[in-house]
Short mmCIF file of N, CA and C in Angstrom, two decimals:
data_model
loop_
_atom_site.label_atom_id
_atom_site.label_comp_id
_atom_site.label_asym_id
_atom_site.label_seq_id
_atom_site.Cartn_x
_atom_site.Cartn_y
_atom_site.Cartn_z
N UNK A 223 -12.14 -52.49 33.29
CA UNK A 223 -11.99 -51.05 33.37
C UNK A 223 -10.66 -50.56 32.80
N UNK A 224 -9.80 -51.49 32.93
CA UNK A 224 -8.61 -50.60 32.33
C UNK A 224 -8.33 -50.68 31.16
N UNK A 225 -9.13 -51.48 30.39
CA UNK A 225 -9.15 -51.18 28.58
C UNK A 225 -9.67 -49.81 28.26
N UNK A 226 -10.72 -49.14 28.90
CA UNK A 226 -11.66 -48.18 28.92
C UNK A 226 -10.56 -47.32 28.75
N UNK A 227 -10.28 -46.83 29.75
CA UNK A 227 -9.11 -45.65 29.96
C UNK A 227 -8.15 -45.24 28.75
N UNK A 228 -7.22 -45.88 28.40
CA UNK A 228 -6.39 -45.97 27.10
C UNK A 228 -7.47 -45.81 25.89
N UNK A 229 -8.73 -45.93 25.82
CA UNK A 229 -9.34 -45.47 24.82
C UNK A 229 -10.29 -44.25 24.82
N UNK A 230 -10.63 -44.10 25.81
CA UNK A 230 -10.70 -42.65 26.15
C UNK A 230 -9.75 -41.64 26.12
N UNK A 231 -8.31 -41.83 26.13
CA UNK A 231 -6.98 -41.20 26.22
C UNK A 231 -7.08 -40.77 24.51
N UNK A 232 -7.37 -42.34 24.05
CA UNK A 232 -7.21 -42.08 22.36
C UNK A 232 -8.13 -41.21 21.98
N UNK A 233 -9.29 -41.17 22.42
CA UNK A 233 -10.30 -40.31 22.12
C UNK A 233 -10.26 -38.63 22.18
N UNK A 234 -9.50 -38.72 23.57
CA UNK A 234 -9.45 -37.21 24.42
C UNK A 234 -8.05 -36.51 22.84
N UNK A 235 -7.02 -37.20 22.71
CA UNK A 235 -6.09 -37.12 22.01
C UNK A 235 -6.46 -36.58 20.44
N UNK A 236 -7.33 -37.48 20.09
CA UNK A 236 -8.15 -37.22 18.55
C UNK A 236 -8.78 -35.89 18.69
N UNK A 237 -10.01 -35.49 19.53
CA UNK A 237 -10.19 -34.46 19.49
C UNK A 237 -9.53 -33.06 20.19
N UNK A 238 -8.69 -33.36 20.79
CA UNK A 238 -7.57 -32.10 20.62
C UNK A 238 -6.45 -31.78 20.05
N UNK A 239 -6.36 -32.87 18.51
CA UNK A 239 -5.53 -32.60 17.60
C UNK A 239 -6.49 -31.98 16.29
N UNK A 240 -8.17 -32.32 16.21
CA UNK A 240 -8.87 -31.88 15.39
C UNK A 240 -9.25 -30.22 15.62
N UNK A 241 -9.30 -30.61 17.16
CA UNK A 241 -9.42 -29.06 17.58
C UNK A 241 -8.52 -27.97 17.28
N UNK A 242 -7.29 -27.97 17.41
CA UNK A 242 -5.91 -27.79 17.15
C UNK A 242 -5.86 -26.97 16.05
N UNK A 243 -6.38 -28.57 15.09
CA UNK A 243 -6.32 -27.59 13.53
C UNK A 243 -7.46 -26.67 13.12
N UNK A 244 -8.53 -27.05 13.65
CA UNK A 244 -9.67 -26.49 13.77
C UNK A 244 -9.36 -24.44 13.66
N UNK A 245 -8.77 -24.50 14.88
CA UNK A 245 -8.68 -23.59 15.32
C UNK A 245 -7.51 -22.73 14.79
N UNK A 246 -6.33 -23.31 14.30
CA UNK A 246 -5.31 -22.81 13.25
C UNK A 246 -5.85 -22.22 11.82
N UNK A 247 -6.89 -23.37 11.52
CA UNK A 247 -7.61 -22.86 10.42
C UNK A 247 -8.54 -21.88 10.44
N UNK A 248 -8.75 -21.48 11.17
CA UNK A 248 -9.80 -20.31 11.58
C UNK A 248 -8.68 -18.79 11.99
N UNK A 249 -7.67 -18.94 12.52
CA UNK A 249 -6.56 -17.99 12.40
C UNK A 249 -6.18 -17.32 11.25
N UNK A 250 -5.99 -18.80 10.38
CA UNK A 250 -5.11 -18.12 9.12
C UNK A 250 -6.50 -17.22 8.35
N UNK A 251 -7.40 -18.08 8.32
CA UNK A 251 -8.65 -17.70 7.41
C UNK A 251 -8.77 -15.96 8.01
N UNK A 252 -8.83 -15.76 9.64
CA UNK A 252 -9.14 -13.98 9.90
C UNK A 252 -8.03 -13.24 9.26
N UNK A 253 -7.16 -14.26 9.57
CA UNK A 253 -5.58 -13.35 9.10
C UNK A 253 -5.59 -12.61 7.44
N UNK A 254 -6.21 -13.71 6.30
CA UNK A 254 -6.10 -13.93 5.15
C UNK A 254 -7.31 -12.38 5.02
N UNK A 255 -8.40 -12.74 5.62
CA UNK A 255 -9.46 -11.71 5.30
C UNK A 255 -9.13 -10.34 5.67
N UNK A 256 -8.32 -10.37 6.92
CA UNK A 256 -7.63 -9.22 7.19
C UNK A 256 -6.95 -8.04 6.13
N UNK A 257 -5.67 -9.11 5.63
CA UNK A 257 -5.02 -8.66 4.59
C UNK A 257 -5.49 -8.60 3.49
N UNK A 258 -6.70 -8.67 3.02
CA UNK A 258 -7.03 -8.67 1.40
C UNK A 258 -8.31 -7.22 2.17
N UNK A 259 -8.52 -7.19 3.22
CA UNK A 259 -9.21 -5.71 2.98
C UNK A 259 -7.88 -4.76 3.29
N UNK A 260 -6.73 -4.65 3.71
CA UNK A 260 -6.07 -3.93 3.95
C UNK A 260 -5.22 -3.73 2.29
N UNK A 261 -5.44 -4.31 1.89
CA UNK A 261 -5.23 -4.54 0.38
C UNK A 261 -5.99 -3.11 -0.31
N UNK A 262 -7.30 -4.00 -0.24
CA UNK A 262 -8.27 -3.01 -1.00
C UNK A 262 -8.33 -1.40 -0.41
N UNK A 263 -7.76 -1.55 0.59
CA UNK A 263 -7.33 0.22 1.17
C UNK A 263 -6.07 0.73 0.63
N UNK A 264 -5.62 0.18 0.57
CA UNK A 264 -4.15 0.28 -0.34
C UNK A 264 -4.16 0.69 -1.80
N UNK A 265 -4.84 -0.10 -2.07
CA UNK A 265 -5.46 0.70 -3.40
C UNK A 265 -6.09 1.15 -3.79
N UNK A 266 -7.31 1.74 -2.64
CA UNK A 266 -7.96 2.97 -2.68
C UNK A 266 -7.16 4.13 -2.89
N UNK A 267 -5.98 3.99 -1.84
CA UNK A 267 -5.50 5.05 -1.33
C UNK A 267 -4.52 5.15 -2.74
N UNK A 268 -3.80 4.49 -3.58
CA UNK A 268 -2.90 4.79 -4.69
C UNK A 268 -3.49 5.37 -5.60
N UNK A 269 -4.93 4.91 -6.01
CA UNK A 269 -6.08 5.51 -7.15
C UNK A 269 -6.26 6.93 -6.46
N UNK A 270 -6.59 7.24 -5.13
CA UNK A 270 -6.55 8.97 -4.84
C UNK A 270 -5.53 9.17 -5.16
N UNK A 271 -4.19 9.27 -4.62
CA UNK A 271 -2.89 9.78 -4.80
C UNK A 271 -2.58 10.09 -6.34
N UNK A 272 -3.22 8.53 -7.10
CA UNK A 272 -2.57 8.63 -8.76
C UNK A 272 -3.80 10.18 -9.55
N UNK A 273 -4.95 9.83 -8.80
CA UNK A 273 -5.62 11.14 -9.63
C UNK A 273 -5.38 12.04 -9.23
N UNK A 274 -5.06 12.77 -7.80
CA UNK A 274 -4.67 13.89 -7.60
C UNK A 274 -3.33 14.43 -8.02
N UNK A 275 -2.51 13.27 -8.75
CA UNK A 275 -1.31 13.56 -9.28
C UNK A 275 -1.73 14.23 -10.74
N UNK A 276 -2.43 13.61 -11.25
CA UNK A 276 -2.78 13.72 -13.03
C UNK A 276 -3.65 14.64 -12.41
N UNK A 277 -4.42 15.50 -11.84
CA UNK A 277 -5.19 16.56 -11.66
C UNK A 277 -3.93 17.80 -11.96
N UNK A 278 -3.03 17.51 -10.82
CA UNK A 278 -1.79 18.30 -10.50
C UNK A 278 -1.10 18.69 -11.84
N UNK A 279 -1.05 17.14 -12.45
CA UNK A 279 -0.33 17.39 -13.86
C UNK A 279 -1.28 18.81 -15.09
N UNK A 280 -2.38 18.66 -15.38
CA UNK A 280 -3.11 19.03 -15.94
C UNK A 280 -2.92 20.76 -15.92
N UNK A 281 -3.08 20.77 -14.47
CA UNK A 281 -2.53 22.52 -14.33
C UNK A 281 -1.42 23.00 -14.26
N UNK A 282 -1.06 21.87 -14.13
CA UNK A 282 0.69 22.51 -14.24
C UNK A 282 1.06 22.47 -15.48
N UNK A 283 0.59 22.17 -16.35
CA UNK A 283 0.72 22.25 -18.08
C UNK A 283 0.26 23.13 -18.65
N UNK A 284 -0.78 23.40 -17.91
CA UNK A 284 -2.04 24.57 -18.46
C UNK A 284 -1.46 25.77 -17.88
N UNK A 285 -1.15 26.36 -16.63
CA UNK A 285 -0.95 27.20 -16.71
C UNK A 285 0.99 27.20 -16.15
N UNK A 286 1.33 26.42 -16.55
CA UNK A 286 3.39 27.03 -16.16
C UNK A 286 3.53 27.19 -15.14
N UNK A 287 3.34 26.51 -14.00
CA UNK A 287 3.56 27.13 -13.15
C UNK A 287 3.57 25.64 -12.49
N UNK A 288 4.14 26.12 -10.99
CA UNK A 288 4.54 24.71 -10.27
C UNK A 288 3.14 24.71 -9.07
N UNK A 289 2.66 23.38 -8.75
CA UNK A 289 1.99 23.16 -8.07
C UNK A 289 2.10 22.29 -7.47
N UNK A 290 2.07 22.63 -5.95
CA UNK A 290 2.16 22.39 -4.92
C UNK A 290 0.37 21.06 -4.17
N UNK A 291 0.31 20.25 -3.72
CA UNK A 291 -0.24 19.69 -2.31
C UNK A 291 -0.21 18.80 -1.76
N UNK A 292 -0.60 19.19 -0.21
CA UNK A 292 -0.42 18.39 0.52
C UNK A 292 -1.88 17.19 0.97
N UNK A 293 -1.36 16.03 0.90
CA UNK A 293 -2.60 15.37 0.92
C UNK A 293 -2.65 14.70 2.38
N UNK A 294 -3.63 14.41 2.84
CA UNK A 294 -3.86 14.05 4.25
C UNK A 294 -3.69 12.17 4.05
N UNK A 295 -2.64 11.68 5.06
CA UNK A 295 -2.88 10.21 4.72
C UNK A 295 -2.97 9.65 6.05
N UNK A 296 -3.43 8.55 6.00
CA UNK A 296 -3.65 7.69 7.28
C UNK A 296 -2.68 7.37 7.93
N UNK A 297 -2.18 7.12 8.87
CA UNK A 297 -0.94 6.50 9.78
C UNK A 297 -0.59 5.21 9.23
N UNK A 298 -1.14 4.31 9.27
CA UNK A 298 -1.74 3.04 9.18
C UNK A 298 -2.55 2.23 8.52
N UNK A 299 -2.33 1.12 7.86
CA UNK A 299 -3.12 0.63 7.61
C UNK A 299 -3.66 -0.37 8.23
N UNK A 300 -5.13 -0.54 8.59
CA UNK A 300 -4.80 -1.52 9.78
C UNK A 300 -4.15 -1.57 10.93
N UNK A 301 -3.17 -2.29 10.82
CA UNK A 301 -1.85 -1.80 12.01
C UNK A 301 -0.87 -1.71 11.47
N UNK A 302 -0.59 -1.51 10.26
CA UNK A 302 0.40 -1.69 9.51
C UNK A 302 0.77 -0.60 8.57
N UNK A 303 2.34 -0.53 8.60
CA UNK A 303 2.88 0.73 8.01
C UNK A 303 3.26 0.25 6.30
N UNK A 304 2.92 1.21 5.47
CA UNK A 304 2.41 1.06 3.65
C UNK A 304 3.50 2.21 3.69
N UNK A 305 3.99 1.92 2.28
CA UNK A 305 4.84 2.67 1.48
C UNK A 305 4.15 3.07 0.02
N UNK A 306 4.89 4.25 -0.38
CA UNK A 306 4.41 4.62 -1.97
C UNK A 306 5.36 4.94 -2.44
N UNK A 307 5.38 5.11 -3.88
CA UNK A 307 6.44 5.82 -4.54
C UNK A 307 6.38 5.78 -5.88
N UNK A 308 6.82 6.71 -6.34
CA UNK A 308 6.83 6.82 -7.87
C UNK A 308 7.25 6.39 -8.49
N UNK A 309 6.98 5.64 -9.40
CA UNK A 309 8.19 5.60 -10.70
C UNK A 309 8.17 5.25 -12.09
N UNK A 310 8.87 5.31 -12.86
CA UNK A 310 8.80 5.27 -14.29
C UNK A 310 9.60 4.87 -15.06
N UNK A 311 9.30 4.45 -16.23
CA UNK A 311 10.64 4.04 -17.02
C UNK A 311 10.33 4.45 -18.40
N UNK A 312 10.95 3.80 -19.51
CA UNK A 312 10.79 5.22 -21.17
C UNK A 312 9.09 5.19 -21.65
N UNK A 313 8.36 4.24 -20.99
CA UNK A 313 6.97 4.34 -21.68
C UNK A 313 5.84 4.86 -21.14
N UNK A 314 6.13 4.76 -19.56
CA UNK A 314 5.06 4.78 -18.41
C UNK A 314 5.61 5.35 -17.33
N UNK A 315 4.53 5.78 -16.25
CA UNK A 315 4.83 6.33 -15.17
C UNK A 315 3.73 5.57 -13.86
N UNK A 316 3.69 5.41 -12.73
CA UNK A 316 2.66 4.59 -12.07
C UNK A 316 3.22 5.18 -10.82
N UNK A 317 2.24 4.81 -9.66
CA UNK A 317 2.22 4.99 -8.46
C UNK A 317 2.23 3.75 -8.32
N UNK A 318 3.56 3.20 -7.44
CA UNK A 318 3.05 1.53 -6.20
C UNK A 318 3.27 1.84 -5.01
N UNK A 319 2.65 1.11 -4.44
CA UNK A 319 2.71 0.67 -2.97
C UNK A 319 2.86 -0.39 -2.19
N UNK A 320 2.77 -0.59 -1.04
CA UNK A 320 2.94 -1.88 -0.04
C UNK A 320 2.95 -1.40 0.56
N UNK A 321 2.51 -2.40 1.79
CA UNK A 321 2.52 -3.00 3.08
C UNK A 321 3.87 -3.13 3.65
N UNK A 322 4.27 -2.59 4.73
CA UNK A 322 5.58 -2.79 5.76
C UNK A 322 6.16 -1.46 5.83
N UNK A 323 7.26 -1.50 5.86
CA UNK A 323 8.26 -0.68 5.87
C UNK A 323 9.00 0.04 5.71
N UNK A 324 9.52 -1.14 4.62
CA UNK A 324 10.57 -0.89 2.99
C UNK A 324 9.90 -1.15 2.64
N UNK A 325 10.31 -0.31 0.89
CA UNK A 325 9.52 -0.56 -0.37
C UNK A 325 10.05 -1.89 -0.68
N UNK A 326 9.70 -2.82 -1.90
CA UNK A 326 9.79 -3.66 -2.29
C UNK A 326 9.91 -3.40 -4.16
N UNK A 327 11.28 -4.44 -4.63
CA UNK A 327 11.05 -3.66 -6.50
C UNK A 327 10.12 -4.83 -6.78
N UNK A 328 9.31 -4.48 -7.64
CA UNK A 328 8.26 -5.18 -8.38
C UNK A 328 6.71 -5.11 -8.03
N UNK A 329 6.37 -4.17 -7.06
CA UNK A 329 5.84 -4.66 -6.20
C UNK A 329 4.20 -4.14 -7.73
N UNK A 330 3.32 -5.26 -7.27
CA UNK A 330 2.07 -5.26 -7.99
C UNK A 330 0.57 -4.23 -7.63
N UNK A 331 0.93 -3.89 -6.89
CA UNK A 331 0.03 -2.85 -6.77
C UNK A 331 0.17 -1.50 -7.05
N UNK A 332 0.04 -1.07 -8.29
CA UNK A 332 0.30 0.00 -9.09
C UNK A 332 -1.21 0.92 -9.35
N UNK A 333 -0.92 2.21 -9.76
CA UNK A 333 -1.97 3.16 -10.60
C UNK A 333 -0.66 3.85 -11.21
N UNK A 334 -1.17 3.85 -12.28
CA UNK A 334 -0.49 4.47 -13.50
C UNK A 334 -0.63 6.24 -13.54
N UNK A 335 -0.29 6.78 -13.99
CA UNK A 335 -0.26 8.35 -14.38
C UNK A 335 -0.01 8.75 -16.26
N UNK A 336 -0.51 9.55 -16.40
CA UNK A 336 -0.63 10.35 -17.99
C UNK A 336 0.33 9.87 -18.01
N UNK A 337 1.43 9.33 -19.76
CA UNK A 337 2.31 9.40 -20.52
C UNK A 337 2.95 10.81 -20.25
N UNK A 338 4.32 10.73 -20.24
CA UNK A 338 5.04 11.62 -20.45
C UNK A 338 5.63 12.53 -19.42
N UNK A 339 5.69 12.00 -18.06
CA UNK A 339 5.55 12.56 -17.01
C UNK A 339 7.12 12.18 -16.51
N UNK A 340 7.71 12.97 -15.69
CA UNK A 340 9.16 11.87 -15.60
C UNK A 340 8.88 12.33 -13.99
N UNK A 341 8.70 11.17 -13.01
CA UNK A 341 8.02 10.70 -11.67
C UNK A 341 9.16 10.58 -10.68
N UNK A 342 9.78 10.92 -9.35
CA UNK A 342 9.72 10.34 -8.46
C UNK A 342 9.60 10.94 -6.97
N UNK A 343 10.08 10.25 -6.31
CA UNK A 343 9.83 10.58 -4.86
C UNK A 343 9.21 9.02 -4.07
N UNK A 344 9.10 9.45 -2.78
CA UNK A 344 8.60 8.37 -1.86
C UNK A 344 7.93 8.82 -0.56
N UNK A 345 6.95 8.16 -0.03
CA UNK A 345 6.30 8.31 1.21
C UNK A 345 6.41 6.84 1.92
N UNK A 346 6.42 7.28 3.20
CA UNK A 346 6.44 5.97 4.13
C UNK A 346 5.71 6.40 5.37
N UNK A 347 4.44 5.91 5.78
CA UNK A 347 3.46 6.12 6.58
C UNK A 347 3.96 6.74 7.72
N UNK A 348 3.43 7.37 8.66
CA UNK A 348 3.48 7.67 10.12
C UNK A 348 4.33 9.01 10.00
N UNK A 349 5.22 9.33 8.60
CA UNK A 349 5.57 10.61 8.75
C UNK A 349 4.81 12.08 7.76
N UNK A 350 3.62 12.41 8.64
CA UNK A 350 2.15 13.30 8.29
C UNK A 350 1.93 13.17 6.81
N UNK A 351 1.49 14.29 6.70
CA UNK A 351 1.23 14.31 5.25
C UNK A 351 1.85 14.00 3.72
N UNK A 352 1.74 13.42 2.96
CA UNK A 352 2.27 13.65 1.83
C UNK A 352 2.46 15.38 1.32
N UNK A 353 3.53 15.25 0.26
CA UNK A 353 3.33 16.30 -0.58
C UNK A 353 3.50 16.15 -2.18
N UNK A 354 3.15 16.20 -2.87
CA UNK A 354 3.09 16.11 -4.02
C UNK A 354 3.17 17.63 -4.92
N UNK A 355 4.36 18.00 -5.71
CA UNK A 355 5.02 18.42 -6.33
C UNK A 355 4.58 18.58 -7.92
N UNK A 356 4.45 19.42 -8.72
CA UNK A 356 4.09 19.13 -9.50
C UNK A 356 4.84 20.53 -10.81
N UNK A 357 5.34 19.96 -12.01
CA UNK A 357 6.15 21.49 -12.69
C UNK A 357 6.94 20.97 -13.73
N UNK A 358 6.90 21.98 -14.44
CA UNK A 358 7.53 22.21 -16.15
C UNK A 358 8.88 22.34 -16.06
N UNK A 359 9.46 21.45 -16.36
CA UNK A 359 11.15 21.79 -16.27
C UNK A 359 11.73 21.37 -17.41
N UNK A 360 11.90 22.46 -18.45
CA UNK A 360 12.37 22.62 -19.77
C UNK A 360 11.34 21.60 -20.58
N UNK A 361 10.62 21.92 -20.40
CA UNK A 361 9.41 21.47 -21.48
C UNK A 361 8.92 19.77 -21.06
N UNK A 362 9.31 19.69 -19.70
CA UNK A 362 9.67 17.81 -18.98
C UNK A 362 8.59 18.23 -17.76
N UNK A 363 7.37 17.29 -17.89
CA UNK A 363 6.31 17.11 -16.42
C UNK A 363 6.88 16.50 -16.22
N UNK A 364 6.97 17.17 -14.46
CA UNK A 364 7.79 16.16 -13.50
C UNK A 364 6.95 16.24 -12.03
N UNK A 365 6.76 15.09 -11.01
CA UNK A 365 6.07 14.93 -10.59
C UNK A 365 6.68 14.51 -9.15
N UNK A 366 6.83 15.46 -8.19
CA UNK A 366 7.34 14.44 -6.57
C UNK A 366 6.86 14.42 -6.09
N UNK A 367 6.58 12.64 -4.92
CA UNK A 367 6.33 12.66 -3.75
C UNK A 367 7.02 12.68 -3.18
N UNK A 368 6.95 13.38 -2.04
CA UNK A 368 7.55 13.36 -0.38
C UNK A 368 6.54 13.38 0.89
N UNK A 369 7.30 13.18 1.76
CA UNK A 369 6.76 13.45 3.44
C UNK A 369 6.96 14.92 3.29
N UNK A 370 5.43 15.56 3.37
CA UNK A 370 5.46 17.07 3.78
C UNK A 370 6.05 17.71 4.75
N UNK A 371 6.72 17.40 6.01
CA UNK A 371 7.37 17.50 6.95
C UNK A 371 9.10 17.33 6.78
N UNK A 372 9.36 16.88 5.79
CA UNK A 372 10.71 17.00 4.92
C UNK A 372 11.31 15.43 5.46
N UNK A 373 10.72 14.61 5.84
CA UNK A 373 11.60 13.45 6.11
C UNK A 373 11.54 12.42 5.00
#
């Protein structure tokens, strides 16, 4: 009988180190699926923002005048607070975003905007609405985001 024991120990041991990982691997995997749909909301939400910008642009060219709106955004993504912001450099103009807090430079999740636009501003979730800015300044489309609430 007492060989038994110590190999049952080994046994009990094996399967609650398989289990272990078992179950780690099944974490990361919800975790992973999590973040790649919170992803794809993320860049739902930059493709609205980037066309209602180039909508914005369009009339504000057409008729001179500055245009104003405010767009309704989610708190959250997920559970998680996303950033946006404009920006541009001598060839291009784009909307990015992320996940967290702070913005991040480089960050890969972009929508682009019309040529010729000179872009900025920033939003950071949980403070209401966006506003988006839009106007002719000496012959220069220019384009801001902000928190509609002035923060």
């Amino acid at each position: 009988m007492p060989s038994i024991l110590p190999g049952h120990l080994y046994t009990f041991a094996a399967l609650l180190a398989v289990s272990s990982l078992l179950v780690f691997s099944f974490m990361v995997y919800a975790g992973t699926a999590r973040t790649s749909s919170e992803i794809r909301l993320l860049n739902k939400l930059l493709d609205h923002v980037a066309a209602d910008a180039s909508e914005l642009l369009n009339i504000a060219l057409t008729v001179n005048a500055t245009i104003e709106r405010q767009l309704q955004m989610p708190s959250a993504i997920g559970n998680q607070q996303y950033w946006l912001r404009l920006r541009n450099d001598s060839s291009s103009a784009w909307l990015e975003g992320g996940l967290g807090a702070t913005p991040i430079e480089g960050s890969e999740l972009k929508a682009y905007l019309p040529n010729g636009a000179f872009v900025s501003g920033s939003y950071l979730s949980g403070h209401g609405s966006a506003k988006l800015t839009c106007f002719l300044d000496d012959g220069i489309l220019r384009v801001q985001l902000s928190s509609a609430n002035g923060d």
